XYZ file of N, CA and C in Angstrom:
744
model
N -5.960 65.931 -184.337
C -6.573 65.044 -183.350
C -7.675 64.204 -183.973
N -8.322 64.715 -185.010
C -9.443 63.980 -185.605
C -9.031 63.162 -186.820
N -7.764 63.254 -187.217
C -7.330 62.545 -188.414
C -7.403 61.032 -188.216
N -7.921 60.343 -189.233
C -7.869 58.898 -189.243
C -9.017 58.190 -188.571
N -9.894 58.911 -187.914
C -11.009 58.269 -187.233
C -12.277 58.419 -188.055
N -12.986 57.302 -188.212
C -14.252 57.334 -188.912
C -15.191 56.323 -188.284
N -16.488 56.479 -188.593
C -17.499 55.628 -187.989
C -18.621 55.365 -188.978
N -19.417 54.354 -188.653
C -20.643 54.087 -189.397
C -21.744 54.906 -188.747
N -22.231 55.897 -189.464
C -23.170 56.878 -188.914
C -24.525 56.753 -189.600
N -25.575 56.745 -188.790
C -26.926 56.750 -189.341
C -27.347 58.160 -189.707
N -27.227 59.089 -188.730
C -27.682 60.463 -188.946
C -27.279 61.299 -187.751
N -27.620 62.582 -187.795
C -27.465 63.440 -186.631
C -28.657 64.385 -186.565
N -28.864 64.946 -185.373
C -30.008 65.838 -185.178
C -29.689 66.774 -184.026
N -30.488 67.814 -183.881
C -30.406 68.709 -182.729
C -31.622 68.463 -181.854
N -31.422 68.378 -180.548
C -32.533 68.163 -179.632
C -32.326 68.996 -178.378
N -33.412 69.212 -177.667
C -33.366 69.994 -176.433
C -34.073 69.238 -175.326
N -33.343 68.938 -174.254
C -33.950 68.412 -173.043
C -34.167 66.917 -172.980
N -33.928 66.175 -174.065
C -34.219 64.739 -174.027
C -32.987 63.862 -174.219
N -31.879 64.430 -174.601
C -30.662 63.656 -174.840
C -29.492 64.198 -174.023
N -29.818 64.720 -172.849
C -28.818 65.343 -172.014
C -29.176 66.790 -171.768
N -28.411 67.481 -170.927
C -28.746 68.860 -170.574
C -28.552 69.839 -171.727
N -29.416 70.850 -171.766
C -29.290 71.881 -172.782
C -29.638 71.377 -174.166
N -29.199 72.115 -175.166
C -29.406 71.726 -176.557
C -28.245 70.845 -176.995
N -28.547 69.726 -177.652
C -27.529 68.746 -177.981
C -27.413 68.511 -179.488
N -26.195 68.300 -179.931
C -25.929 67.738 -181.245
C -25.871 66.231 -181.025
N -26.863 65.508 -181.525
C -26.975 64.073 -181.255
C -26.518 63.305 -182.484
N -25.481 62.506 -182.301
C -24.943 61.694 -183.386
C -25.442 60.265 -183.209
N -26.208 59.788 -184.184
C -26.766 58.442 -184.139
C -25.842 57.507 -184.912
N -25.191 56.618 -184.182
C -24.282 55.660 -184.803
C -25.024 54.373 -185.152
N -24.572 53.702 -186.190
C -25.233 52.480 -186.649
C -24.661 51.256 -185.945
N -25.539 50.271 -185.740
C -25.150 49.026 -185.127
C -25.667 48.896 -183.711
N -26.299 47.764 -183.403
C -26.805 47.514 -182.052
C -26.931 46.013 -181.834
N -26.473 45.492 -180.673
C -26.592 44.063 -180.398
C -27.955 43.658 -179.861
N -28.763 44.636 -179.425
C -30.079 44.333 -178.865
C -31.150 44.408 -179.950
N -32.265 43.747 -179.674
C -33.422 43.825 -180.572
C -34.662 44.086 -179.712
N -34.705 45.291 -179.173
C -35.778 45.650 -178.246
C -37.127 45.634 -178.964
N -38.124 45.091 -178.292
C -39.453 45.004 -178.896
C -39.994 46.382 -179.245
N -39.635 47.386 -178.457
C -40.184 48.723 -178.680
C -39.231 49.636 -179.450
N -38.143 49.096 -179.990
C -37.147 49.941 -180.652
C -37.798 50.870 -181.674
N -37.446 52.150 -181.577
C -37.989 53.138 -182.500
C -37.088 53.375 -183.711
N -35.905 52.720 -183.703
C -34.954 52.957 -184.790
C -34.396 51.642 -185.346
N -35.241 50.781 -185.909
C -34.728 49.523 -186.464
C -33.766 49.744 -187.625
N -33.782 50.939 -188.195
C -32.868 51.252 -189.288
C -31.450 51.511 -188.802
N -31.213 51.449 -187.471
C -29.857 51.617 -186.941
C -29.261 50.300 -186.452
N -29.925 49.177 -186.685
C -29.471 47.906 -186.122
C -28.140 47.424 -186.695
N -27.907 47.669 -187.981
C -26.752 47.081 -188.660
C -25.740 48.155 -189.048
N -24.485 47.940 -188.685
C -23.442 48.903 -189.040
C -23.308 49.044 -190.553
N -23.576 47.959 -191.263
C -23.421 47.999 -192.727
C -24.403 48.959 -193.390
N -25.480 49.290 -192.690
C -26.477 50.181 -193.273
C -26.171 51.657 -193.030
N -25.115 51.926 -192.254
C -24.759 53.316 -191.997
C -23.887 53.893 -193.088
N -23.565 55.159 -192.949
C -22.675 55.846 -193.885
C -21.323 56.042 -193.206
N -20.254 55.662 -193.870
C -18.928 55.880 -193.310
C -18.606 57.366 -193.356
N -18.311 57.929 -192.182
C -17.991 59.359 -192.124
C -16.762 59.569 -191.264
N -15.918 60.462 -191.692
C -14.723 60.809 -190.939
C -15.075 61.773 -189.811
N -14.305 61.684 -188.736
C -14.559 62.540 -187.590
C -14.384 64.011 -187.933
N -13.395 64.337 -188.750
C -13.199 65.756 -189.072
C -14.406 66.317 -189.826
N -15.053 65.504 -190.663
C -16.250 65.971 -191.365
C -17.415 66.148 -190.399
N -17.533 65.239 -189.431
C -18.599 65.371 -188.430
C -18.383 66.615 -187.594
N -17.147 66.890 -187.234
C -16.874 68.086 -186.429
C -17.152 69.366 -187.220
N -17.055 69.292 -188.538
C -17.450 70.450 -189.350
C -18.943 70.712 -189.196
N -19.749 69.640 -189.099
C -21.182 69.804 -188.848
C -21.416 70.399 -187.464
N -20.696 69.884 -186.468
C -20.844 70.398 -185.107
C -20.470 71.881 -185.052
N -19.427 72.252 -185.778
C -18.939 73.630 -185.726
C -19.992 74.636 -186.172
N -20.896 74.217 -187.053
C -21.961 75.118 -187.497
C -22.837 75.568 -186.326
N -22.918 74.744 -185.290
C -23.782 75.028 -184.141
C -22.975 75.232 -182.857
N -21.687 75.295 -182.991
C -20.812 75.332 -181.813
C -21.182 76.440 -180.842
N -21.262 77.656 -181.324
C -21.548 78.783 -180.431
C -22.941 78.656 -179.825
N -23.908 78.233 -180.622
C -25.268 78.056 -180.113
C -25.301 77.004 -179.016
N -24.604 75.902 -179.201
C -24.574 74.848 -178.193
C -23.918 75.339 -176.912
N -22.873 76.140 -177.049
C -22.194 76.674 -175.865
C -23.122 77.594 -175.077
N -23.796 78.501 -175.787
C -24.693 79.451 -175.123
C -25.863 78.718 -174.475
N -26.344 77.660 -175.116
C -27.469 76.881 -174.599
C -27.036 75.868 -173.534
N -25.771 75.934 -173.134
C -25.231 75.032 -172.109
C -25.482 73.564 -172.466
N -25.255 73.283 -173.727
C -25.458 71.927 -174.220
C -24.155 71.297 -174.643
N -24.244 70.454 -175.641
C -23.056 69.761 -176.097
C -23.397 68.695 -177.105
N -22.657 67.593 -177.073
C -22.866 66.510 -178.025
C -23.277 65.244 -177.276
N -24.075 64.431 -177.943
C -24.505 63.140 -177.402
C -24.243 62.072 -178.450
N -23.610 60.985 -178.036
C -23.431 59.822 -178.909
C -24.538 58.836 -178.596
N -25.346 58.531 -179.615
C -26.486 57.648 -179.435
C -26.458 56.601 -180.535
N -27.590 55.935 -180.734
C -27.583 54.903 -181.758
C -28.964 54.396 -182.077
N -29.014 53.101 -182.419
C -27.983 52.127 -182.295
C -27.354 52.057 -180.891
N -26.179 51.480 -180.854
C -25.407 51.381 -179.618
C -24.017 51.956 -179.854
N -23.743 53.142 -179.313
C -22.469 53.809 -179.599
C -21.251 53.041 -179.115
N -21.396 52.174 -178.105
C -20.225 51.459 -177.604
C -19.731 50.382 -178.565
N -20.492 50.092 -179.620
C -19.966 49.238 -180.683
C -18.793 49.923 -181.381
N -18.748 51.254 -181.313
C -17.697 52.040 -181.954
C -17.046 52.937 -180.899
N -16.614 52.311 -179.827
C -16.166 53.052 -178.648
C -14.920 53.897 -178.902
N -14.001 53.413 -179.716
C -12.796 54.200 -179.979
C -13.142 55.496 -180.693
N -14.064 55.404 -181.632
C -14.504 56.613 -182.321
C -15.183 57.572 -181.350
N -16.055 57.052 -180.481
C -16.757 57.900 -179.517
C -15.766 58.627 -178.624
N -14.708 57.940 -178.220
C -13.676 58.582 -177.400
C -13.107 59.809 -178.096
N -12.770 59.666 -179.348
C -12.176 60.799 -180.084
C -13.207 61.878 -180.377
N -14.435 61.482 -180.632
C -15.519 62.448 -180.838
C -15.709 63.294 -179.587
N -15.742 62.646 -178.431
C -15.908 63.370 -177.173
C -14.686 64.238 -176.869
N -13.510 63.745 -177.168
C -12.301 64.525 -176.917
C -12.321 65.817 -177.733
N -12.734 65.694 -178.992
C -12.807 66.871 -179.857
C -13.872 67.849 -179.368
N -15.009 67.322 -178.902
C -16.080 68.182 -178.409
C -15.649 68.930 -177.146
N -15.000 68.233 -176.234
C -14.556 68.890 -174.999
C -13.515 69.959 -175.282
N -12.719 69.779 -176.324
C -11.748 70.805 -176.695
C -12.443 72.094 -177.113
N -13.703 71.979 -177.524
C -14.518 73.140 -177.886
C -15.443 73.568 -176.743
N -15.177 73.055 -175.557
C -15.956 73.389 -174.365
C -17.423 72.988 -174.509
N -17.632 71.839 -175.137
C -18.968 71.261 -175.248
C -19.043 70.031 -174.349
N -20.137 69.899 -173.617
C -20.286 68.741 -172.746
C -20.579 67.496 -173.580
N -20.305 66.347 -173.000
C -20.458 65.083 -173.726
C -21.387 64.144 -172.966
N -22.240 63.431 -173.698
C -23.168 62.477 -173.092
C -23.186 61.200 -173.921
N -23.152 60.078 -173.222
C -23.166 58.756 -173.849
C -24.505 58.106 -173.584
N -25.278 57.865 -174.641
C -26.600 57.241 -174.540
C -26.438 55.763 -174.873
N -26.559 54.903 -173.849
C -26.218 53.500 -174.036
C -27.129 52.568 -173.256
N -27.246 51.338 -173.753
C -27.965 50.297 -173.015
C -27.088 49.701 -171.924
N -25.786 49.934 -172.001
C -24.859 49.364 -171.038
C -24.488 47.924 -171.306
N -25.100 47.305 -172.313
C -24.820 45.900 -172.587
C -23.353 45.694 -172.971
N -22.767 46.690 -173.616
C -21.360 46.629 -174.006
C -20.519 47.548 -173.124
N -20.927 47.688 -171.872
C -20.222 48.583 -170.961
C -18.756 48.250 -170.799
N -18.376 47.006 -171.013
C -16.977 46.620 -170.895
C -16.102 47.363 -171.903
N -16.722 47.869 -172.979
C -15.967 48.606 -173.998
C -15.754 50.071 -173.615
N -16.417 50.518 -172.576
C -16.226 51.898 -172.112
C -15.040 51.910 -171.156
N -13.847 52.051 -171.695
C -12.650 51.994 -170.872
C -12.425 53.322 -170.148
N -11.354 53.385 -169.373
C -11.085 54.586 -168.581
C -10.888 55.806 -169.465
N -10.286 55.608 -170.615
C -10.051 56.734 -171.520
C -11.368 57.331 -171.998
N -12.310 56.472 -172.369
C -13.614 56.975 -172.816
C -14.346 57.666 -171.677
N -14.367 57.046 -170.508
C -15.082 57.663 -169.388
C -14.446 58.983 -168.966
N -13.148 59.134 -169.196
C -12.475 60.377 -168.808
C -12.942 61.572 -169.629
N -13.519 61.304 -170.812
C -14.014 62.399 -171.651
C -15.544 62.364 -171.754
N -16.178 61.615 -170.868
C -17.639 61.511 -170.828
C -18.160 62.267 -169.614
N -18.958 63.287 -169.843
C -19.504 64.072 -168.736
C -20.731 63.419 -168.123
N -21.512 62.716 -168.930
C -22.774 62.148 -168.464
C -23.072 60.874 -169.225
N -23.558 59.859 -168.498
C -24.027 58.625 -169.140
C -25.540 58.550 -169.013
N -26.215 58.414 -170.143
C -27.654 58.167 -170.176
C -27.815 56.660 -170.283
N -28.115 56.022 -169.153
C -28.101 54.559 -169.087
C -29.506 53.996 -169.111
N -29.806 53.228 -170.145
C -31.126 52.598 -170.281
C -31.143 51.275 -169.516
N -31.867 51.259 -168.410
C -32.101 49.991 -167.719
C -33.512 49.570 -168.104
N -33.595 48.679 -169.062
C -34.853 48.371 -169.717
C -35.755 47.478 -168.875
N -35.146 46.698 -167.990
C -35.881 45.836 -167.075
C -34.908 45.381 -166.008
N -35.426 44.991 -164.864
C -34.587 44.427 -163.809
C -34.719 42.909 -163.772
N -35.899 42.425 -164.044
C -36.143 40.985 -164.061
C -35.441 40.367 -165.267
N -34.565 39.381 -165.061
C -33.804 38.803 -166.176
C -34.681 38.219 -167.275
N -35.783 37.569 -166.895
C -36.642 36.969 -167.916
C -37.313 38.034 -168.773
N -37.763 39.106 -168.114
C -38.380 40.199 -168.861
C -37.366 40.867 -169.779
N -36.154 41.068 -169.275
C -35.113 41.705 -170.080
C -34.796 40.862 -171.314
N -34.712 39.542 -171.112
C -34.414 38.646 -172.233
C -35.541 38.665 -173.254
N -36.770 38.648 -172.766
C -37.917 38.706 -173.681
C -37.924 40.024 -174.446
N -37.558 41.097 -173.774
C -37.633 42.427 -174.356
C -36.514 42.706 -175.344
N -35.296 42.225 -175.048
C -34.124 42.613 -175.833
C -33.428 41.463 -176.550
N -33.666 40.222 -176.079
C -32.939 39.092 -176.612
C -31.595 38.870 -175.950
N -31.255 39.687 -174.956
C -29.964 39.593 -174.271
C -30.165 39.516 -172.763
N -29.033 39.494 -172.036
C -29.054 39.387 -170.578
C -28.899 40.767 -169.941
N -29.484 40.950 -168.755
C -29.430 42.235 -168.067
C -28.151 42.410 -167.266
N -27.475 41.316 -166.902
C -26.323 41.390 -166.004
C -25.244 42.379 -166.459
N -24.852 42.430 -167.753
C -23.815 43.385 -168.150
C -24.214 44.846 -167.902
N -25.482 45.161 -168.079
C -25.948 46.534 -167.838
C -25.851 46.883 -166.361
N -26.272 45.975 -165.494
C -26.211 46.247 -164.060
C -24.766 46.362 -163.589
N -23.893 45.517 -164.122
C -22.478 45.596 -163.753
C -21.868 46.919 -164.206
N -22.249 47.380 -165.381
C -21.755 48.661 -165.887
C -22.218 49.798 -164.992
N -23.487 49.769 -164.591
C -24.007 50.806 -163.698
C -23.225 50.854 -162.395
N -22.931 49.685 -161.851
C -22.171 49.635 -160.597
C -20.758 50.170 -160.783
N -20.151 49.874 -161.929
C -18.806 50.401 -162.188
C -18.830 51.916 -162.322
N -19.850 52.440 -163.011
C -19.969 53.891 -163.138
C -20.120 54.548 -161.765
N -20.961 53.955 -160.922
C -21.168 54.511 -159.590
C -19.888 54.479 -158.770
N -19.098 53.424 -158.936
C -17.874 53.276 -158.134
C -16.839 54.344 -158.448
N -16.902 54.925 -159.655
C -15.948 55.981 -160.023
C -16.612 57.363 -160.017
N -17.856 57.411 -159.544
C -18.546 58.697 -159.437
C -18.982 59.288 -160.757
N -19.189 58.443 -161.761
C -19.630 58.920 -163.078
C -21.087 59.367 -163.026
N -21.364 60.583 -163.464
C -22.728 61.089 -163.483
C -23.591 60.239 -164.409
N -24.819 59.932 -163.929
C -25.748 59.100 -164.698
C -27.156 59.659 -164.649
N -27.861 59.505 -165.754
C -29.317 59.590 -165.784
C -29.798 58.186 -166.134
N -30.585 57.583 -165.240
C -31.152 56.281 -165.520
C -32.435 56.472 -166.314
N -32.575 55.715 -167.404
C -33.765 55.817 -168.249
C -34.505 54.484 -168.253
N -35.826 54.590 -168.179
C -36.671 53.392 -168.131
C -37.874 53.608 -169.027
N -38.016 52.758 -170.045
C -39.156 52.845 -170.950
C -40.310 52.042 -170.353
N -41.410 52.710 -170.126
C -42.581 52.099 -169.501
C -43.514 51.567 -170.582
N -43.577 50.231 -170.676
C -44.391 49.578 -171.698
C -45.475 48.744 -171.018
N -46.743 49.111 -171.176
C -47.816 48.317 -170.564
C -47.752 46.858 -170.995
N -47.860 45.968 -170.023
C -47.852 44.548 -170.324
C -46.485 43.953 -170.555
N -45.437 44.778 -170.541
C -44.074 44.276 -170.781
C -43.144 44.647 -169.628
N -43.015 45.935 -169.346
C -42.063 46.374 -168.303
C -42.754 46.940 -167.073
N -44.064 46.951 -167.054
C -44.795 47.682 -166.019
C -45.089 46.882 -164.760
N -44.682 45.608 -164.709
C -44.935 44.808 -163.512
C -44.364 45.518 -162.284
N -45.146 45.589 -161.228
C -44.757 46.356 -160.044
C -43.443 45.855 -159.449
N -43.242 44.539 -159.403
C -42.001 44.001 -158.846
C -40.801 44.352 -159.723
N -41.006 44.365 -161.021
C -39.926 44.743 -161.931
C -39.526 46.199 -161.713
N -40.507 47.074 -161.617
C -40.232 48.494 -161.392
C -39.549 48.693 -160.045
N -40.040 48.019 -159.024
C -39.412 48.121 -157.703
C -37.958 47.650 -157.757
N -37.702 46.614 -158.541
C -36.335 46.117 -158.657
C -35.398 47.162 -159.234
N -35.836 47.832 -160.299
C -35.010 48.889 -160.896
C -34.819 50.031 -159.902
N -35.897 50.414 -159.233
C -35.827 51.539 -158.292
C -34.871 51.238 -157.144
N -34.977 50.039 -156.574
C -34.092 49.678 -155.465
C -32.639 49.617 -155.930
N -32.428 49.062 -157.128
C -31.069 48.989 -157.660
C -30.505 50.389 -157.891
N -31.277 51.250 -158.520
C -30.809 52.612 -158.784
C -30.462 53.338 -157.494
N -31.223 53.077 -156.444
C -30.972 53.733 -155.160
C -29.621 53.319 -154.575
N -29.170 52.104 -154.891
C -27.874 51.656 -154.362
C -26.700 52.340 -155.052
N -26.950 53.000 -156.168
C -25.874 53.636 -156.930
C -25.479 54.986 -156.365
N -26.256 55.481 -155.415
C -25.886 56.687 -154.693
C -25.990 57.962 -155.507
N -25.188 58.969 -155.142
C -25.323 60.301 -155.755
C -24.917 60.367 -157.215
N -24.304 59.296 -157.744
C -23.957 59.297 -159.167
C -25.203 59.396 -160.031
N -26.334 58.903 -159.520
C -27.595 58.979 -160.267
C -28.226 60.340 -160.026
N -28.146 61.184 -161.029
C -28.692 62.534 -160.886
C -30.204 62.555 -161.043
N -30.728 61.638 -161.837
C -32.172 61.547 -161.970
C -32.556 60.269 -162.699
N -33.821 59.915 -162.548
C -34.411 58.795 -163.287
C -35.439 59.373 -164.246
N -35.359 58.974 -165.508
C -36.317 59.420 -166.515
C -37.236 58.258 -166.895
N -38.521 58.459 -166.739
C -39.507 57.493 -167.218
C -39.926 57.922 -168.621
N -39.740 57.027 -169.574
C -40.101 57.309 -170.953
C -41.333 56.480 -171.314
N -42.507 57.083 -171.396
C -43.704 56.320 -171.758
C -43.601 55.777 -173.184
N -43.925 54.520 -173.344
C -43.916 53.885 -174.657
C -44.849 54.615 -175.624
N -44.424 54.667 -176.899
C -45.290 55.197 -177.965
C -45.014 54.408 -179.243
N -45.839 54.619 -180.236
C -45.707 53.879 -181.496
C -45.271 54.784 -182.648
N -44.560 55.857 -182.335
C -44.222 56.832 -183.370
C -43.225 56.286 -184.394
N -42.507 55.227 -184.027
C -41.529 54.662 -184.965
C -42.077 53.566 -185.854
N -43.372 53.312 -185.783
C -43.934 52.186 -186.540
C -43.752 52.357 -188.045
N -43.758 53.594 -188.523
C -43.611 53.807 -189.965
C -42.261 53.298 -190.480
N -41.243 53.261 -189.606
C -39.941 52.750 -190.026
C -40.013 51.248 -190.282
N -40.758 50.538 -189.429
C -40.949 49.104 -189.648
C -41.708 48.869 -190.952
N -42.709 49.707 -191.191
C -43.472 49.576 -192.436
C -42.571 49.778 -193.646
N -41.687 50.784 -193.553
C -40.792 51.069 -194.669
C -39.814 49.923 -194.907
N -39.420 49.245 -193.821
C -38.492 48.116 -193.920
C -39.215 46.795 -194.178
N -40.545 46.864 -194.248
C -41.384 45.678 -194.436
C -41.161 44.662 -193.317
N -41.138 45.206 -192.109
C -40.968 44.392 -190.909
C -42.178 44.604 -190.008
N -42.648 43.556 -189.320
C -43.745 43.748 -188.363
C -43.240 44.458 -187.114
N -44.018 45.396 -186.609
C -43.673 46.069 -185.366
C -44.215 45.217 -184.221
N -43.351 44.663 -183.369
C -43.803 43.695 -182.355
C -44.866 44.219 -181.401
N -44.880 45.525 -181.162
C -45.824 46.085 -180.195
C -46.878 46.950 -180.878
N -47.245 46.572 -182.079
C -48.211 47.366 -182.844
C -49.558 47.470 -182.141
N -49.902 46.478 -181.333
C -51.205 46.480 -180.662
C -51.128 46.963 -179.214
N -49.956 47.435 -178.785
C -49.784 47.899 -177.415
C -50.102 49.385 -177.314
N -50.938 49.728 -176.358
C -51.300 51.122 -176.159
C -50.274 51.821 -175.258
N -50.082 53.123 -175.415
C -49.212 53.862 -174.496
C -49.759 53.782 -173.072
N -48.903 53.937 -172.062
C -49.375 53.870 -170.677
C -50.310 55.028 -170.359
N -51.324 54.756 -169.553
C -52.239 55.827 -169.177
C -51.681 56.589 -167.977
N -52.369 57.664 -167.609
C -51.877 58.535 -166.540
C -51.766 57.800 -165.207
N -52.701 56.889 -164.949
C -52.683 56.166 -163.685
C -51.434 55.295 -163.571
N -51.069 54.624 -164.657
C -49.881 53.776 -164.635
C -48.621 54.622 -164.483
N -48.536 55.711 -165.211
C -47.370 56.590 -165.104
C -47.241 57.126 -163.677
N -48.354 57.487 -163.068
C -48.326 57.993 -161.695
C -47.844 56.924 -160.727
N -48.316 55.681 -160.912
C -47.901 54.587 -160.019
C -46.408 54.323 -160.123
N -45.891 54.257 -161.348
C -44.476 53.970 -161.551
C -43.612 55.124 -161.031
N -44.044 56.344 -161.261
C -43.314 57.499 -160.735
C -43.216 57.422 -159.221
N -44.313 57.054 -158.583
C -44.337 56.952 -157.122
C -43.388 55.854 -156.634
N -43.247 54.781 -157.398
C -42.348 53.697 -156.994
C -40.894 54.161 -156.971
N -40.491 54.934 -157.959
C -39.129 55.470 -157.952
C -38.958 56.515 -156.850
N -39.951 57.362 -156.691
C -39.869 58.399 -155.663
C -39.792 57.796 -154.272
N -40.401 56.619 -154.074
C -40.378 55.964 -152.769
C -38.967 55.560 -152.361
N -38.067 55.456 -153.341
C -36.657 55.137 -153.062
C -35.819 56.409 -152.976
N -36.479 57.532 -152.852
C -35.807 58.840 -152.729
C -34.949 59.165 -153.945
N -35.434 58.733 -155.102
C -34.756 59.042 -156.355
C -35.405 60.250 -157.023
N -34.623 61.165 -157.564
C -35.203 62.256 -158.343
C -35.744 61.702 -159.653
N -37.044 61.811 -159.875
C -37.672 61.152 -161.011
C -38.487 62.150 -161.803
N -38.495 61.960 -163.123
C -39.281 62.808 -164.005
C -39.807 61.963 -165.148
N -40.888 62.423 -165.750
C -41.440 61.772 -166.936
C -40.971 62.552 -168.147
N -40.265 61.880 -169.039
C -39.696 62.564 -170.208
C -40.729 62.666 -171.331
């Protein structure tokens, strides 16, 4: 089942509680069409910078932790970069993981949601969907792209009952406008029970050293993380729409 499939891979890691339920084997794929101002992984932007790896070799890595992941009620997460750039590979990766009774999670911006066909969604247990902004101008300033494909993808996921965690990165002075937050909250509320929770991710500068290593300026080097008052206000805005919300 894994013969012949390979991908451009940046790295992999084990995480608990932040990339889906339980303990996860997180595969970071290379390549991304967005250029988010707060991106913590600029080293994953280009597929050419990744390492070509076969799926059977990746599954050998997963197998080392297979029993632990099962006991921890976890599984595998495809992240990036943007995993939907390599959607066919993700489909086979998830198929192989489910054969081992491991849950699957797709961490995506949704910008390339059109590439998530029925076959891929059939082997996807959970979508971690980053809605970076609701206001089109803010989204364009933040990512260089349009928000419409992400919103359309969210609506398609909801229409087929696909489980989702909506993720929102809270950046002071960029995404924190009250009307923008209300827009995301109201939109998420229309998606119904498919949205299991909303995760607020407070901005941080922990990835700045990667920009330094690449000799690139970090666009938000002078931006401070959100304070408790701002986090409380934004949390209340999502809760006002009867959404289950947490700060990650």
